[in-house]
XYZ file of C-alpha atoms in Angstrom:
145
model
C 0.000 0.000 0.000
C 0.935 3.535 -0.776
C -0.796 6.740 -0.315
C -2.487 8.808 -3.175
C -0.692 11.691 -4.154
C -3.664 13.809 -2.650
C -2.360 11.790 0.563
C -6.384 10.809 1.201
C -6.752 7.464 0.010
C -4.303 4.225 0.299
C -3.567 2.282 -2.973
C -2.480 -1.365 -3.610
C 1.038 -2.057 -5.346
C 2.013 -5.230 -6.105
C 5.644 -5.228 -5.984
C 6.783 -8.095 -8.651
C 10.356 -8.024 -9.263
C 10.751 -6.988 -12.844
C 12.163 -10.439 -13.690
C 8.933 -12.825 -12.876
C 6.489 -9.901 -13.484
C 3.863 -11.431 -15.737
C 3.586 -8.235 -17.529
C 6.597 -5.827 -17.986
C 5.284 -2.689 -19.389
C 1.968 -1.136 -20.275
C 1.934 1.700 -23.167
C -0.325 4.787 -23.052
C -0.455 7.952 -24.545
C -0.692 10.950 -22.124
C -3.814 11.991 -24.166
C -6.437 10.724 -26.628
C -4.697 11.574 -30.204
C -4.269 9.608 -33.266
C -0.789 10.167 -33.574
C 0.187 9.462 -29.967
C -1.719 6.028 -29.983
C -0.269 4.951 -33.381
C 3.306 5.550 -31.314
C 1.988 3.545 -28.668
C 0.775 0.633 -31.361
C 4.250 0.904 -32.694
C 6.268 0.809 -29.297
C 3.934 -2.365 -27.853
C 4.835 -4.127 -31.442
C 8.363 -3.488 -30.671
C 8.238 -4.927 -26.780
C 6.057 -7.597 -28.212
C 8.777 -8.156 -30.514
C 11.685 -7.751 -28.190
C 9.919 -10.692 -26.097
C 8.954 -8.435 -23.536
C 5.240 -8.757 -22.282
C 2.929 -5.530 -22.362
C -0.068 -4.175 -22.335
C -1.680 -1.358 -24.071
C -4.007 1.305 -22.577
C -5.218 3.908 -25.344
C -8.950 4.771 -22.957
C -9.204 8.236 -22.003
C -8.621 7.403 -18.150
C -6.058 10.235 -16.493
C -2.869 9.396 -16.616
C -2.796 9.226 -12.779
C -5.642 6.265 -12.639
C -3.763 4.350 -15.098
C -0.582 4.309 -13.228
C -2.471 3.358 -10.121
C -4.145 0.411 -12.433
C -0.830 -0.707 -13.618
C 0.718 -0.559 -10.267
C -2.454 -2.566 -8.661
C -1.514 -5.393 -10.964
C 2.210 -5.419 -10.148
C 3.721 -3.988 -13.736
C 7.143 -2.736 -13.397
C 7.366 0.110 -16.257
C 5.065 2.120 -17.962
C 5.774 3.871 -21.266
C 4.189 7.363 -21.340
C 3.859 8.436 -25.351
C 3.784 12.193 -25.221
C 5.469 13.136 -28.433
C 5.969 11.452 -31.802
C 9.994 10.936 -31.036
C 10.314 10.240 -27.457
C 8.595 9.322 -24.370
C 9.084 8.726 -20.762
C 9.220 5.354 -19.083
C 8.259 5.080 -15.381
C 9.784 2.443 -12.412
C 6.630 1.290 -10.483
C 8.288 1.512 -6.845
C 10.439 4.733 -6.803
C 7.883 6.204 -9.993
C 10.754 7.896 -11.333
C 10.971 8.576 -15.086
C 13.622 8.918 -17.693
C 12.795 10.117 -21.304
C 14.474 8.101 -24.145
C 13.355 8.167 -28.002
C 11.046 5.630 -28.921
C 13.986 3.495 -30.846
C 15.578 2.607 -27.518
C 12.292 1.704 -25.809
C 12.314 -1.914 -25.949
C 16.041 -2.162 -25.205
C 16.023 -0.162 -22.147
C 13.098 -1.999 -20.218
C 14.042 -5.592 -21.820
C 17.894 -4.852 -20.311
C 16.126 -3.903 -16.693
C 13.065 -6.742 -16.867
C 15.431 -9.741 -17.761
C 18.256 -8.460 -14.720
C 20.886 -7.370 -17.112
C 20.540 -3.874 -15.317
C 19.283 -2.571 -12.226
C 16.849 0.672 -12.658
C 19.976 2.711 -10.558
C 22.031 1.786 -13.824
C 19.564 3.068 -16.079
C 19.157 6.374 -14.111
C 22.822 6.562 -14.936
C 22.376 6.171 -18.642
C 19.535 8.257 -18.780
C 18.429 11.596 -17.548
C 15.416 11.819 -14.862
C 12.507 13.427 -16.121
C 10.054 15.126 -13.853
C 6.478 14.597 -13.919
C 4.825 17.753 -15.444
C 1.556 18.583 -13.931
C -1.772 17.916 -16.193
C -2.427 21.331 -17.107
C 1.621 21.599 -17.973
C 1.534 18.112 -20.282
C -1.620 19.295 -22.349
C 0.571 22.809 -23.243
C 3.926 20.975 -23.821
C 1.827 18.304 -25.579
C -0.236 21.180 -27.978
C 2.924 23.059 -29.158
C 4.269 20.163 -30.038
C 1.592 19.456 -32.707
């Protein structure tokens, strides 16, 4: 259990070591648009094709609620698609994020789900990217376009 980020509620996390996770990434894009969920297509085809099981989430459910779904059933990343050439990929238990272009995608969480690499060594590799708030995302993700 963890708290909600509004600190009023307590939500599950199953904590399944990357390695025997059933399912080691879920894809979504930040927000409903054709382009972002034809990246998302694209990036689960490339897990899918790395060997690396995912799941896709293209419904309109906040961003937030889908993290807490994804945690709930014990899924170590999620890929965020909120541009056409990279996105950010999130570690369930510390839910930090790195951004990475969507080429290196599957390589990055197939080197940290099969134990080649520990998340720490990937935080290395990559820089941290902070969460923007909603309000923030929807602007970055409109001038983008």
């Amino acid at each position: 259990m963890r708290p909600s980020k509004a600190g009023d509620e307590q939500l599950n996390v199953f904590r399944f070591p990357p390695l025997v996770a059933p399912i080691k990434c879920t894809v979504f894009p930040l927000v409903q648009n054709a382009q972002y969920e034809q990246v998302a297509k694209n990036i689960s085809r490339s897990l899918t094709a790395a060997g690396i099981s995912n799941k896709k989430d293209i419904t309109g459910t906040s961003i937030g609620k889908r993290y807490a779904r994804t945690d709930e059933l014990g899924v170590p990343f999620a890929v965020t698609v909120d541009s056409t050439s990279s996105v950010t990929i999130r570690e369930r238990d510390s839910k930090d994020q790195i951004r990475v272009s969507i080429d290196e995608v599957a390589a990055v969480v197939k080197e940290v789900s099969e134990g080649r690499a520990t998340w720490a060594d990937i935080l290395k590799k990559y820089p941290a990217h902070t969460s923007l708030s909603v309000k923030e995302a929807l602007l970055s993700c409109k001038s983008r376009n």
